[in-house]
Amino acid sequence: MHAAPLVLYSTWGCHLCEEAQTILTQQQVCFTVLDIVDDPVAFDQFRTSIPVLAAGSHYLYWPFDEVAVVDFIKTYSLQGM
């Protein structure tokens, strides 16, 4: 199975988004940050729910912790940890 890239929907100045990035970094997860301000579709979809971790069409909404991130990745066989 091909690993879906992880995307963290976020925006500048969001302290919850910073916490989410810290969790992902501590878990040594490869991810890309997408600022919803730069993407009108993402802005419409996530403006009231960031941070959101996405893998294809699967979403992990805040609040999440290390355990939830690991479970999310394992559930969707996204990448080795």
PDB file of C-alpha atoms in Angstrom:
ATOM      1  CA  MET A   1       0.000   0.000   0.000  1.00  0.00           C
ATOM      2  CA  HIS A   2       1.310   3.422  -0.918  1.00  0.00           C
ATOM      3  CA  ALA A   3       1.683   5.790   2.028  1.00  0.00           C
ATOM      4  CA  ALA A   4      -0.555   8.833   1.877  1.00  0.00           C
ATOM      5  CA  PRO A   5       1.311  12.060   2.643  1.00  0.00           C
ATOM      6  CA  LEU A   6       0.346  13.699   5.902  1.00  0.00           C
ATOM      7  CA  VAL A   7      -0.784  17.313   5.793  1.00  0.00           C
ATOM      8  CA  LEU A   8      -1.323  19.489   8.824  1.00  0.00           C
ATOM      9  CA  TYR A   9      -3.886  22.171   8.087  1.00  0.00           C
ATOM     10  CA  SER A  10      -2.848  25.151  10.126  1.00  0.00           C
ATOM     11  CA  THR A  11      -2.411  28.916  10.114  1.00  0.00           C
ATOM     12  CA  TRP A  12       0.106  31.382  11.423  1.00  0.00           C
ATOM     13  CA  GLY A  13      -0.363  32.445  15.043  1.00  0.00           C
ATOM     14  CA  CYS A  14      -2.505  29.436  16.015  1.00  0.00           C
ATOM     15  CA  HIS A  15      -1.174  28.127  19.333  1.00  0.00           C
ATOM     16  CA  LEU A  16      -3.080  24.858  18.947  1.00  0.00           C
ATOM     17  CA  CYS A  17      -1.454  24.369  15.547  1.00  0.00           C
ATOM     18  CA  GLU A  18       1.946  24.895  17.143  1.00  0.00           C
ATOM     19  CA  GLU A  19       1.079  22.215  19.726  1.00  0.00           C
ATOM     20  CA  ALA A  20       0.048  19.841  16.933  1.00  0.00           C
ATOM     21  CA  GLN A  21       3.322  20.454  15.079  1.00  0.00           C
ATOM     22  CA  THR A  22       5.246  19.730  18.270  1.00  0.00           C
ATOM     23  CA  ILE A  23       3.410  16.426  18.736  1.00  0.00           C
ATOM     24  CA  LEU A  24       4.103  15.384  15.146  1.00  0.00           C
ATOM     25  CA  THR A  25       7.756  16.398  15.358  1.00  0.00           C
ATOM     26  CA  GLN A  26       8.247  14.559  18.656  1.00  0.00           C
ATOM     27  CA  GLN A  27       6.768  11.436  17.062  1.00  0.00           C
ATOM     28  CA  GLN A  28       9.180  11.872  14.119  1.00  0.00           C
ATOM     29  CA  VAL A  29       6.307  11.996  11.670  1.00  0.00           C
ATOM     30  CA  CYS A  30       6.915  13.367   8.175  1.00  0.00           C
ATOM     31  CA  PHE A  31       4.286  15.959   7.373  1.00  0.00           C
ATOM     32  CA  THR A  32       3.660  19.106   5.382  1.00  0.00           C
ATOM     33  CA  VAL A  33       2.071  22.203   6.861  1.00  0.00           C
ATOM     34  CA  LEU A  34      -0.575  23.860   4.726  1.00  0.00           C
ATOM     35  CA  ASP A  35      -1.668  27.335   5.834  1.00  0.00           C
ATOM     36  CA  ILE A  36      -5.398  27.479   5.203  1.00  0.00           C
ATOM     37  CA  VAL A  37      -5.118  31.195   4.404  1.00  0.00           C
ATOM     38  CA  ASP A  38      -3.242  30.214   1.233  1.00  0.00           C
ATOM     39  CA  ASP A  39      -5.903  27.736   0.078  1.00  0.00           C
ATOM     40  CA  PRO A  40      -9.518  28.951  -0.282  1.00  0.00           C
ATOM     41  CA  VAL A  41     -10.938  25.403  -0.293  1.00  0.00           C
ATOM     42  CA  ALA A  42      -9.019  24.442   2.858  1.00  0.00           C
ATOM     43  CA  PHE A  43     -10.031  27.738   4.454  1.00  0.00           C
ATOM     44  CA  ASP A  44     -13.714  27.039   3.834  1.00  0.00           C
ATOM     45  CA  GLN A  45     -13.392  23.465   5.062  1.00  0.00           C
ATOM     46  CA  PHE A  46     -11.180  23.915   8.140  1.00  0.00           C
ATOM     47  CA  ARG A  47     -11.377  27.527   9.318  1.00  0.00           C
ATOM     48  CA  THR A  48     -13.219  26.605  12.525  1.00  0.00           C
ATOM     49  CA  SER A  49     -11.465  23.322  13.232  1.00  0.00           C
ATOM     50  CA  ILE A  50      -7.693  23.739  12.790  1.00  0.00           C
ATOM     51  CA  PRO A  51      -5.389  22.085  13.434  1.00  0.00           C
ATOM     52  CA  VAL A  52      -6.420  19.099  11.354  1.00  0.00           C
ATOM     53  CA  LEU A  53      -4.110  16.262  10.327  1.00  0.00           C
ATOM     54  CA  ALA A  54      -5.020  14.769   6.965  1.00  0.00           C
ATOM     55  CA  ALA A  55      -4.041  11.663   5.059  1.00  0.00           C
ATOM     56  CA  GLY A  56      -5.860  11.677   1.776  1.00  0.00           C
ATOM     57  CA  SER A  57      -9.555  11.797   2.646  1.00  0.00           C
ATOM     58  CA  HIS A  58      -9.012  10.803   6.289  1.00  0.00           C
ATOM     59  CA  TYR A  59      -8.904  13.513   8.952  1.00  0.00           C
ATOM     60  CA  LEU A  60      -7.799  13.681  12.552  1.00  0.00           C
ATOM     61  CA  TYR A  61      -9.333  16.742  14.176  1.00  0.00           C
ATOM     62  CA  TRP A  62      -7.961  18.564  17.188  1.00  0.00           C
ATOM     63  CA  PRO A  63      -7.709  17.768  20.036  1.00  0.00           C
ATOM     64  CA  PHE A  64      -5.276  14.917  19.489  1.00  0.00           C
ATOM     65  CA  ASP A  65      -2.229  13.638  21.332  1.00  0.00           C
ATOM     66  CA  GLU A  66       0.706  11.349  20.611  1.00  0.00           C
ATOM     67  CA  VAL A  67      -1.392   8.211  21.045  1.00  0.00           C
ATOM     68  CA  ALA A  68      -4.087   9.470  18.669  1.00  0.00           C
ATOM     69  CA  VAL A  69      -1.475  10.368  16.035  1.00  0.00           C
ATOM     70  CA  VAL A  70       0.137   6.917  16.209  1.00  0.00           C
ATOM     71  CA  ASP A  71      -3.292   5.241  16.040  1.00  0.00           C
ATOM     72  CA  PHE A  72      -4.296   7.424  13.078  1.00  0.00           C
ATOM     73  CA  ILE A  73      -1.152   6.473  11.182  1.00  0.00           C
ATOM     74  CA  LYS A  74      -1.508   2.765  12.004  1.00  0.00           C
ATOM     75  CA  THR A  75      -5.199   2.717  11.121  1.00  0.00           C
ATOM     76  CA  TYR A  76      -4.588   4.029   7.642  1.00  0.00           C
ATOM     77  CA  SER A  77      -1.213   2.269   7.128  1.00  0.00           C
ATOM     78  CA  LEU A  78       0.242   5.612   6.227  1.00  0.00           C
ATOM     79  CA  GLN A  79       3.907   5.209   7.025  1.00  0.00           C
ATOM     80  CA  GLY A  80       6.212   3.241   9.217  1.00  0.00           C
ATOM     81  CA  MET A  81       6.844   4.558  12.680  1.00  0.00           C
TER      82      MET A  81
END
